[in-house]
JSON list of C-alpha atoms in Angstrom, two decimals:
[
{"chain": "A", "resi": 201, "resn": "MET", "atom": "CA", "xyz": [-54.09, -36.55, -91.95]},
{"chain": "A", "resi": 202, "resn": "GLN", "atom": "CA", "xyz": [-56.00, -39.04, -89.89]},
{"chain": "A", "resi": 203, "resn": "GLN", "atom": "CA", "xyz": [-55.63, -38.94, -86.32]},
{"chain": "A", "resi": 204, "resn": "PRO", "atom": "CA", "xyz": [-57.13, -41.09, -83.52]},
{"chain": "A", "resi": 205, "resn": "ILE", "atom": "CA", "xyz": [-60.03, -39.40, -81.41]},
{"chain": "A", "resi": 206, "resn": "THR", "atom": "CA", "xyz": [-58.89, -39.00, -77.94]},
{"chain": "A", "resi": 207, "resn": "THR", "atom": "CA", "xyz": [-62.06, -37.86, -76.13]},
{"chain": "A", "resi": 208, "resn": "ASN", "atom": "CA", "xyz": [-65.51, -39.38, -76.09]},
{"chain": "A", "resi": 209, "resn": "ASP", "atom": "CA", "xyz": [-67.56, -36.34, -77.26]},
{"chain": "A", "resi": 210, "resn": "VAL", "atom": "CA", "xyz": [-70.98, -37.25, -78.80]},
{"chain": "A", "resi": 211, "resn": "SER", "atom": "CA", "xyz": [-70.88, -34.21, -80.94]},
{"chain": "A", "resi": 212, "resn": "LEU", "atom": "CA", "xyz": [-67.40, -35.33, -82.39]},
{"chain": "A", "resi": 213, "resn": "PHE", "atom": "CA", "xyz": [-68.47, -38.92, -82.82]},
{"chain": "A", "resi": 214, "resn": "SER", "atom": "CA", "xyz": [-71.49, -37.58, -84.87]},
{"chain": "A", "resi": 215, "resn": "SER", "atom": "CA", "xyz": [-69.64, -35.21, -86.96]},
{"chain": "A", "resi": 216, "resn": "THR", "atom": "CA", "xyz": [-66.24, -36.77, -87.67]},
{"chain": "A", "resi": 217, "resn": "GLU", "atom": "CA", "xyz": [-65.97, -38.63, -90.85]},
{"chain": "A", "resi": 218, "resn": "GLU", "atom": "CA", "xyz": [-65.09, -42.27, -90.53]},
{"chain": "A", "resi": 219, "resn": "SER", "atom": "CA", "xyz": [-61.26, -42.93, -90.68]},
{"chain": "A", "resi": 220, "resn": "GLN", "atom": "CA", "xyz": [-58.56, -45.37, -90.07]},
{"chain": "A", "resi": 221, "resn": "TYR", "atom": "CA", "xyz": [-59.08, -44.80, -86.49]},
{"chain": "A", "resi": 222, "resn": "PHE", "atom": "CA", "xyz": [-62.92, -44.40, -86.02]},
{"chain": "A", "resi": 223, "resn": "ASP", "atom": "CA", "xyz": [-66.17, -45.95, -86.87]},
{"chain": "A", "resi": 224, "resn": "ARG", "atom": "CA", "xyz": [-69.51, -45.50, -85.75]},
{"chain": "A", "resi": 225, "resn": "LYS", "atom": "CA", "xyz": [-72.39, -48.15, -86.00]},
{"chain": "A", "resi": 226, "resn": "SER", "atom": "CA", "xyz": [-76.14, -48.83, -85.56]},
{"chain": "A", "resi": 227, "resn": "ALA", "atom": "CA", "xyz": [-77.33, -50.53, -82.14]},
{"chain": "A", "resi": 228, "resn": "ARG", "atom": "CA", "xyz": [-79.22, -52.70, -84.58]},
{"chain": "A", "resi": 229, "resn": "LYS", "atom": "CA", "xyz": [-76.10, -54.19, -85.96]},
{"chain": "A", "resi": 230, "resn": "ASP", "atom": "CA", "xyz": [-75.45, -58.05, -85.21]},
{"chain": "A", "resi": 231, "resn": "ASP", "atom": "CA", "xyz": [-72.50, -59.51, -83.45]},
{"chain": "A", "resi": 232, "resn": "LYS", "atom": "CA", "xyz": [-70.76, -60.95, -86.74]},
{"chain": "A", "resi": 233, "resn": "GLU", "atom": "CA", "xyz": [-70.86, -57.41, -88.10]},
{"chain": "A", "resi": 234, "resn": "ILE", "atom": "CA", "xyz": [-69.26, -55.89, -85.07]},
{"chain": "A", "resi": 235, "resn": "ALA", "atom": "CA", "xyz": [-66.98, -58.59, -84.87]},
{"chain": "A", "resi": 236, "resn": "LYS", "atom": "CA", "xyz": [-65.73, -57.46, -88.20]},
{"chain": "A", "resi": 237, "resn": "HIS", "atom": "CA", "xyz": [-64.83, -54.03, -87.05]},
{"chain": "A", "resi": 238, "resn": "ILE", "atom": "CA", "xyz": [-63.28, -55.07, -83.69]},
{"chain": "A", "resi": 239, "resn": "SER", "atom": "CA", "xyz": [-60.95, -57.42, -85.70]},
{"chain": "A", "resi": 240, "resn": "ALA", "atom": "CA", "xyz": [-60.02, -54.85, -88.37]},
{"chain": "A", "resi": 241, "resn": "PHE", "atom": "CA", "xyz": [-58.92, -52.16, -85.63]},
{"chain": "A", "resi": 242, "resn": "ALA", "atom": "CA", "xyz": [-57.06, -54.85, -83.70]},
{"chain": "A", "resi": 243, "resn": "ASN", "atom": "CA", "xyz": [-55.32, -55.74, -86.49]},
{"chain": "A", "resi": 244, "resn": "ALA", "atom": "CA", "xyz": [-54.27, -52.48, -87.49]},
{"chain": "A", "resi": 245, "resn": "ALA", "atom": "CA", "xyz": [-53.34, -49.57, -85.38]},
{"chain": "A", "resi": 246, "resn": "GLY", "atom": "CA", "xyz": [-56.47, -49.66, -82.91]},
{"chain": "A", "resi": 247, "resn": "GLY", "atom": "CA", "xyz": [-59.30, -47.31, -82.90]},
{"chain": "A", "resi": 248, "resn": "LYS", "atom": "CA", "xyz": [-62.71, -46.25, -81.59]},
{"chain": "A", "resi": 249, "resn": "LEU", "atom": "CA", "xyz": [-66.09, -48.30, -82.58]},
{"chain": "A", "resi": 250, "resn": "VAL", "atom": "CA", "xyz": [-68.71, -46.26, -81.31]},
{"chain": "A", "resi": 251, "resn": "ILE", "atom": "CA", "xyz": [-72.28, -48.13, -81.32]},
{"chain": "A", "resi": 252, "resn": "GLY", "atom": "CA", "xyz": [-75.64, -46.14, -81.15]},
{"chain": "A", "resi": 253, "resn": "ILE", "atom": "CA", "xyz": [-74.80, -43.27, -83.90]},
{"chain": "A", "resi": 254, "resn": "GLU", "atom": "CA", "xyz": [-75.96, -44.25, -87.47]},
{"chain": "A", "resi": 255, "resn": "ASP", "atom": "CA", "xyz": [-73.59, -43.79, -90.27]},
{"chain": "A", "resi": 256, "resn": "ASN", "atom": "CA", "xyz": [-75.28, -40.25, -91.07]},
{"chain": "A", "resi": 257, "resn": "GLY", "atom": "CA", "xyz": [-74.38, -39.11, -87.59]},
{"chain": "A", "resi": 258, "resn": "GLU", "atom": "CA", "xyz": [-77.87, -39.49, -86.28]},
{"chain": "A", "resi": 259, "resn": "VAL", "atom": "CA", "xyz": [-77.58, -40.43, -82.43]},
{"chain": "A", "resi": 260, "resn": "THR", "atom": "CA", "xyz": [-80.10, -43.24, -82.09]},
{"chain": "A", "resi": 261, "resn": "GLY", "atom": "CA", "xyz": [-78.76, -44.74, -79.18]},
{"chain": "A", "resi": 262, "resn": "PHE", "atom": "CA", "xyz": [-80.19, -48.12, -77.65]},
{"chain": "A", "resi": 263, "resn": "LYS", "atom": "CA", "xyz": [-83.88, -47.23, -76.99]},
{"chain": "A", "resi": 264, "resn": "ARG", "atom": "CA", "xyz": [-84.41, -47.30, -80.76]},
{"chain": "A", "resi": 265, "resn": "ASN", "atom": "CA", "xyz": [-86.88, -50.12, -82.13]},
{"chain": "A", "resi": 266, "resn": "ALA", "atom": "CA", "xyz": [-84.64, -53.21, -83.12]},
{"chain": "A", "resi": 267, "resn": "ALA", "atom": "CA", "xyz": [-81.47, -52.15, -80.97]},
{"chain": "A", "resi": 268, "resn": "ARG", "atom": "CA", "xyz": [-80.00, -55.25, -79.63]},
{"chain": "A", "resi": 269, "resn": "ASP", "atom": "CA", "xyz": [-78.83, -55.14, -75.60]},
{"chain": "A", "resi": 270, "resn": "ILE", "atom": "CA", "xyz": [-75.92, -53.29, -75.01]},
{"chain": "A", "resi": 271, "resn": "GLU", "atom": "CA", "xyz": [-74.27, -56.08, -72.64]},
{"chain": "A", "resi": 272, "resn": "ASN", "atom": "CA", "xyz": [-74.12, -58.25, -76.34]},
{"chain": "A", "resi": 273, "resn": "PHE", "atom": "CA", "xyz": [-71.84, -55.34, -77.56]},
{"chain": "A", "resi": 274, "resn": "GLU", "atom": "CA", "xyz": [-69.99, -55.20, -74.47]},
{"chain": "A", "resi": 275, "resn": "ARG", "atom": "CA", "xyz": [-69.25, -58.75, -74.44]},
{"chain": "A", "resi": 276, "resn": "ALA", "atom": "CA", "xyz": [-68.31, -59.11, -78.22]},
{"chain": "A", "resi": 277, "resn": "PRO", "atom": "CA", "xyz": [-64.61, -58.66, -77.95]},
{"chain": "A", "resi": 278, "resn": "LEU", "atom": "CA", "xyz": [-64.66, -61.99, -75.73]},
{"chain": "A", "resi": 279, "resn": "ALA", "atom": "CA", "xyz": [-67.37, -63.63, -77.54]},
{"chain": "A", "resi": 280, "resn": "THR", "atom": "CA", "xyz": [-66.94, -63.04, -81.23]},
{"chain": "A", "resi": 281, "resn": "CYS", "atom": "CA", "xyz": [-62.98, -62.50, -81.52]},
{"chain": "A", "resi": 282, "resn": "ILE", "atom": "CA", "xyz": [-60.22, -65.19, -81.06]},
{"chain": "A", "resi": 283, "resn": "PRO", "atom": "CA", "xyz": [-57.99, -64.34, -79.55]},
{"chain": "A", "resi": 284, "resn": "SER", "atom": "CA", "xyz": [-59.70, -61.64, -77.66]},
{"chain": "A", "resi": 285, "resn": "PRO", "atom": "CA", "xyz": [-58.29, -58.14, -78.24]},
{"chain": "A", "resi": 286, "resn": "ILE", "atom": "CA", "xyz": [-58.11, -55.71, -75.51]},
{"chain": "A", "resi": 287, "resn": "VAL", "atom": "CA", "xyz": [-60.96, -53.19, -75.56]},
{"chain": "A", "resi": 288, "resn": "ARG", "atom": "CA", "xyz": [-62.02, -50.78, -72.96]},
{"chain": "A", "resi": 289, "resn": "LYS", "atom": "CA", "xyz": [-65.78, -50.09, -72.98]},
{"chain": "A", "resi": 290, "resn": "GLU", "atom": "CA", "xyz": [-67.66, -46.93, -71.83]},
{"chain": "A", "resi": 291, "resn": "ARG", "atom": "CA", "xyz": [-71.17, -46.05, -71.67]},
{"chain": "A", "resi": 292, "resn": "VAL", "atom": "CA", "xyz": [-71.62, -42.49, -72.64]},
{"chain": "A", "resi": 293, "resn": "PRO", "atom": "CA", "xyz": [-74.95, -40.44, -71.66]},
{"chain": "A", "resi": 294, "resn": "VAL", "atom": "CA", "xyz": [-76.60, -38.92, -74.68]},
{"chain": "A", "resi": 295, "resn": "ILE", "atom": "CA", "xyz": [-79.97, -37.35, -75.82]},
{"chain": "A", "resi": 296, "resn": "ASN", "atom": "CA", "xyz": [-81.11, -39.33, -78.76]},
{"chain": "A", "resi": 297, "resn": "SER", "atom": "CA", "xyz": [-82.58, -37.90, -81.98]},
{"chain": "A", "resi": 298, "resn": "ASN", "atom": "CA", "xyz": [-86.09, -38.42, -80.48]},
{"chain": "A", "resi": 299, "resn": "GLY", "atom": "CA", "xyz": [-84.97, -36.17, -77.46]},
{"chain": "A", "resi": 300, "resn": "GLU", "atom": "CA", "xyz": [-84.90, -38.86, -75.19]},
{"chain": "A", "resi": 301, "resn": "ASP", "atom": "CA", "xyz": [-82.14, -39.74, -72.47]},
{"chain": "A", "resi": 302, "resn": "ASP", "atom": "CA", "xyz": [-80.09, -42.55, -73.93]},
{"chain": "A", "resi": 303, "resn": "ILE", "atom": "CA", "xyz": [-76.72, -43.95, -74.18]},
{"chain": "A", "resi": 304, "resn": "ILE", "atom": "CA", "xyz": [-74.08, -44.72, -76.68]},
{"chain": "A", "resi": 305, "resn": "LEU", "atom": "CA", "xyz": [-71.21, -47.53, -76.06]},
{"chain": "A", "resi": 306, "resn": "VAL", "atom": "CA", "xyz": [-67.70, -46.49, -77.03]},
{"chain": "A", "resi": 307, "resn": "LEU", "atom": "CA", "xyz": [-65.32, -49.35, -77.60]},
{"chain": "A", "resi": 308, "resn": "ASP", "atom": "CA", "xyz": [-61.42, -48.30, -77.55]},
{"chain": "A", "resi": 309, "resn": "ILE", "atom": "CA", "xyz": [-59.79, -51.20, -79.25]},
{"chain": "A", "resi": 310, "resn": "GLU", "atom": "CA", "xyz": [-56.12, -51.36, -78.70]},
{"chain": "A", "resi": 311, "resn": "ALA", "atom": "CA", "xyz": [-53.86, -52.65, -81.58]},
{"chain": "A", "resi": 312, "resn": "SER", "atom": "CA", "xyz": [-52.66, -56.39, -81.05]},
{"chain": "A", "resi": 313, "resn": "PRO", "atom": "CA", "xyz": [-49.01, -56.28, -81.51]},
{"chain": "A", "resi": 314, "resn": "SER", "atom": "CA", "xyz": [-48.46, -60.17, -81.71]},
{"chain": "A", "resi": 315, "resn": "HIS", "atom": "CA", "xyz": [-51.75, -62.05, -82.88]},
{"chain": "A", "resi": 316, "resn": "VAL", "atom": "CA", "xyz": [-53.89, -61.66, -85.77]},
{"chain": "A", "resi": 317, "resn": "ILE", "atom": "CA", "xyz": [-57.52, -61.31, -84.50]},
{"chain": "A", "resi": 318, "resn": "SER", "atom": "CA", "xyz": [-60.21, -63.24, -86.22]},
{"chain": "A", "resi": 319, "resn": "ARG", "atom": "CA", "xyz": [-63.87, -63.47, -86.08]},
{"chain": "A", "resi": 320, "resn": "VAL", "atom": "CA", "xyz": [-64.88, -66.76, -84.09]},
{"chain": "A", "resi": 321, "resn": "SER", "atom": "CA", "xyz": [-68.18, -67.26, -86.38]},
{"chain": "A", "resi": 322, "resn": "ASP", "atom": "CA", "xyz": [-66.27, -67.99, -89.79]},
{"chain": "A", "resi": 323, "resn": "GLY", "atom": "CA", "xyz": [-62.48, -67.77, -88.78]},
{"chain": "A", "resi": 324, "resn": "GLU", "atom": "CA", "xyz": [-62.50, -64.53, -91.14]},
{"chain": "A", "resi": 325, "resn": "VAL", "atom": "CA", "xyz": [-59.55, -61.97, -90.64]},
{"chain": "A", "resi": 326, "resn": "PHE", "atom": "CA", "xyz": [-60.27, -57.91, -91.36]},
{"chain": "A", "resi": 327, "resn": "LEU", "atom": "CA", "xyz": [-57.77, -55.25, -91.34]},
{"chain": "A", "resi": 328, "resn": "ARG", "atom": "CA", "xyz": [-58.71, -51.38, -91.08]},
{"chain": "A", "resi": 329, "resn": "GLN", "atom": "CA", "xyz": [-57.55, -49.48, -94.09]},
{"chain": "A", "resi": 330, "resn": "ASN", "atom": "CA", "xyz": [-58.75, -46.04, -94.13]},
{"chain": "A", "resi": 331, "resn": "ASP", "atom": "CA", "xyz": [-62.20, -45.95, -93.45]},
{"chain": "A", "resi": 332, "resn": "GLN", "atom": "CA", "xyz": [-63.30, -49.55, -94.20]},
{"chain": "A", "resi": 333, "resn": "SER", "atom": "CA", "xyz": [-62.64, -52.90, -92.54]},
{"chain": "A", "resi": 334, "resn": "VAL", "atom": "CA", "xyz": [-61.48, -55.01, -95.10]},
{"chain": "A", "resi": 335, "resn": "LYS", "atom": "CA", "xyz": [-61.84, -58.90, -95.36]},
{"chain": "A", "resi": 336, "resn": "LEU", "atom": "CA", "xyz": [-58.10, -60.40, -96.04]},
{"chain": "A", "resi": 337, "resn": "SER", "atom": "CA", "xyz": [-57.16, -63.27, -98.31]},
{"chain": "A", "resi": 338, "resn": "ARG", "atom": "CA", "xyz": [-55.31, -66.24, -96.95]},
{"chain": "A", "resi": 339, "resn": "GLU", "atom": "CA", "xyz": [-52.07, -64.73, -98.38]},
{"chain": "A", "resi": 340, "resn": "GLN", "atom": "CA", "xyz": [-52.89, -61.53, -96.59]},
{"chain": "A", "resi": 341, "resn": "VAL", "atom": "CA", "xyz": [-53.43, -62.91, -93.28]},
{"chain": "A", "resi": 342, "resn": "LEU", "atom": "CA", "xyz": [-50.25, -65.28, -93.54]},
{"chain": "A", "resi": 343, "resn": "ALA", "atom": "CA", "xyz": [-48.13, -61.76, -94.25]},
{"chain": "A", "resi": 344, "resn": "LEU", "atom": "CA", "xyz": [-49.97, -60.36, -91.36]},
{"chain": "A", "resi": 345, "resn": "GLU", "atom": "CA", "xyz": [-49.09, -63.28, -89.25]},
{"chain": "A", "resi": 346, "resn": "TYR", "atom": "CA", "xyz": [-45.38, -62.68, -90.39]},
{"chain": "A", "resi": 347, "resn": "ASP", "atom": "CA", "xyz": [-45.47, -58.94, -89.67]},
{"chain": "A", "resi": 348, "resn": "LYS", "atom": "CA", "xyz": [-46.88, -59.48, -86.13]},
{"chain": "A", "resi": 349, "resn": "GLY", "atom": "CA", "xyz": [-44.24, -62.19, -85.54]},
{"chain": "A", "resi": 350, "resn": "GLN", "atom": "CA", "xyz": [-46.82, -64.91, -84.89]},
{"chain": "A", "resi": 351, "resn": "ARG", "atom": "CA", "xyz": [-45.24, -66.81, -87.69]},
{"chain": "A", "resi": 352, "resn": "ILE", "atom": "CA", "xyz": [-41.56, -67.23, -88.60]},
{"chain": "A", "resi": 353, "resn": "PHE", "atom": "CA", "xyz": [-40.81, -67.93, -92.22]},
{"chain": "A", "resi": 354, "resn": "GLU", "atom": "CA", "xyz": [-37.65, -70.10, -91.11]},
{"chain": "A", "resi": 355, "resn": "ASP", "atom": "CA", "xyz": [-40.18, -72.58, -88.89]},
{"chain": "A", "resi": 356, "resn": "GLU", "atom": "CA", "xyz": [-42.30, -73.30, -92.28]},
{"chain": "A", "resi": 357, "resn": "LEU", "atom": "CA", "xyz": [-42.12, -76.47, -93.90]},
{"chain": "A", "resi": 358, "resn": "ILE", "atom": "CA", "xyz": [-41.41, -76.54, -97.62]},
{"chain": "A", "resi": 359, "resn": "GLU", "atom": "CA", "xyz": [-43.35, -79.54, -98.98]},
{"chain": "A", "resi": 360, "resn": "ASP", "atom": "CA", "xyz": [-41.50, -80.19, -102.13]},
{"chain": "A", "resi": 361, "resn": "SER", "atom": "CA", "xyz": [-38.02, -79.87, -100.39]},
{"chain": "A", "resi": 362, "resn": "SER", "atom": "CA", "xyz": [-35.43, -82.53, -100.35]},
{"chain": "A", "resi": 363, "resn": "ILE", "atom": "CA", "xyz": [-31.92, -83.06, -99.41]},
{"chain": "A", "resi": 364, "resn": "GLU", "atom": "CA", "xyz": [-30.93, -82.45, -103.00]},
{"chain": "A", "resi": 365, "resn": "ASP", "atom": "CA", "xyz": [-31.99, -78.69, -102.53]},
{"chain": "A", "resi": 366, "resn": "ILE", "atom": "CA", "xyz": [-29.27, -78.10, -100.12]},
{"chain": "A", "resi": 367, "resn": "ASP", "atom": "CA", "xyz": [-26.02, -76.14, -101.29]},
{"chain": "A", "resi": 368, "resn": "ASN", "atom": "CA", "xyz": [-23.28, -78.68, -100.34]},
{"chain": "A", "resi": 369, "resn": "GLU", "atom": "CA", "xyz": [-20.58, -76.08, -100.48]},
{"chain": "A", "resi": 370, "resn": "VAL", "atom": "CA", "xyz": [-22.31, -74.33, -97.78]},
{"chain": "A", "resi": 371, "resn": "LEU", "atom": "CA", "xyz": [-22.95, -77.27, -95.83]},
{"chain": "A", "resi": 372, "resn": "ASP", "atom": "CA", "xyz": [-19.37, -78.41, -96.02]},
{"chain": "A", "resi": 373, "resn": "LYS", "atom": "CA", "xyz": [-18.09, -74.99, -94.80]},
{"chain": "A", "resi": 374, "resn": "TYR", "atom": "CA", "xyz": [-20.44, -75.02, -91.87]},
{"chain": "A", "resi": 375, "resn": "LYS", "atom": "CA", "xyz": [-19.37, -78.57, -90.97]},
{"chain": "A", "resi": 376, "resn": "GLU", "atom": "CA", "xyz": [-15.91, -77.16, -90.83]},
{"chain": "A", "resi": 377, "resn": "ILE", "atom": "CA", "xyz": [-16.65, -74.58, -88.96]},
{"chain": "A", "resi": 378, "resn": "LEU", "atom": "CA", "xyz": [-18.36, -77.08, -86.52]},
{"chain": "A", "resi": 379, "resn": "GLY", "atom": "CA", "xyz": [-15.46, -79.26, -86.70]},
{"chain": "A", "resi": 380, "resn": "THR", "atom": "CA", "xyz": [-17.55, -82.28, -87.39]},
{"chain": "A", "resi": 381, "resn": "GLU", "atom": "CA", "xyz": [-17.36, -84.96, -89.70]},
{"chain": "A", "resi": 382, "resn": "LEU", "atom": "CA", "xyz": [-20.98, -86.06, -89.27]},
{"chain": "A", "resi": 383, "resn": "SER", "atom": "CA", "xyz": [-22.95, -86.78, -92.37]},
{"chain": "A", "resi": 384, "resn": "ASP", "atom": "CA", "xyz": [-25.00, -84.12, -94.13]},
{"chain": "A", "resi": 385, "resn": "GLU", "atom": "CA", "xyz": [-28.36, -85.31, -92.77]},
{"chain": "A", "resi": 386, "resn": "GLN", "atom": "CA", "xyz": [-27.18, -85.71, -88.96]},
{"chain": "A", "resi": 387, "resn": "VAL", "atom": "CA", "xyz": [-25.81, -82.14, -89.27]},
{"chain": "A", "resi": 388, "resn": "LEU", "atom": "CA", "xyz": [-29.24, -80.88, -90.79]}
]
């Protein structure tokens, strides 16, 4: 059974398989890729995203060639996701695979209980499913909005509906309970 990782242990980050609650990424990834994983964790049950460790577990940190600035990753939840999810950031000192003092960045992403989190760059929405951050279709996003209470079915407009769709028996009973003789349109 997959369990969230509760400690910031580098050896655990290097050896643990990626899961519903854990992912690791190279510090060479761009903002769009990192936003995908932040969105996915926030839309699911939350989790840890560790930056500076390769998919194979190699600790490369931020001194590696082509690594992006750590500050870009620290700003990513605010700059690349809408609305901004709640994320705690921690720089963890490490010895990288070249034997140098280095750091990795741990992003603890909280689940968003009431809003769907999307990527600012293109509005795409992702959801964490096992060890993958999966892009959702429009219908899946709509279902997630209903699940989070961000959208309420009763508030939706039905384009092709008309007064003829109303069950007159039910409406008459309702008017009787209200004690009114207003027209159907006025009651509705």
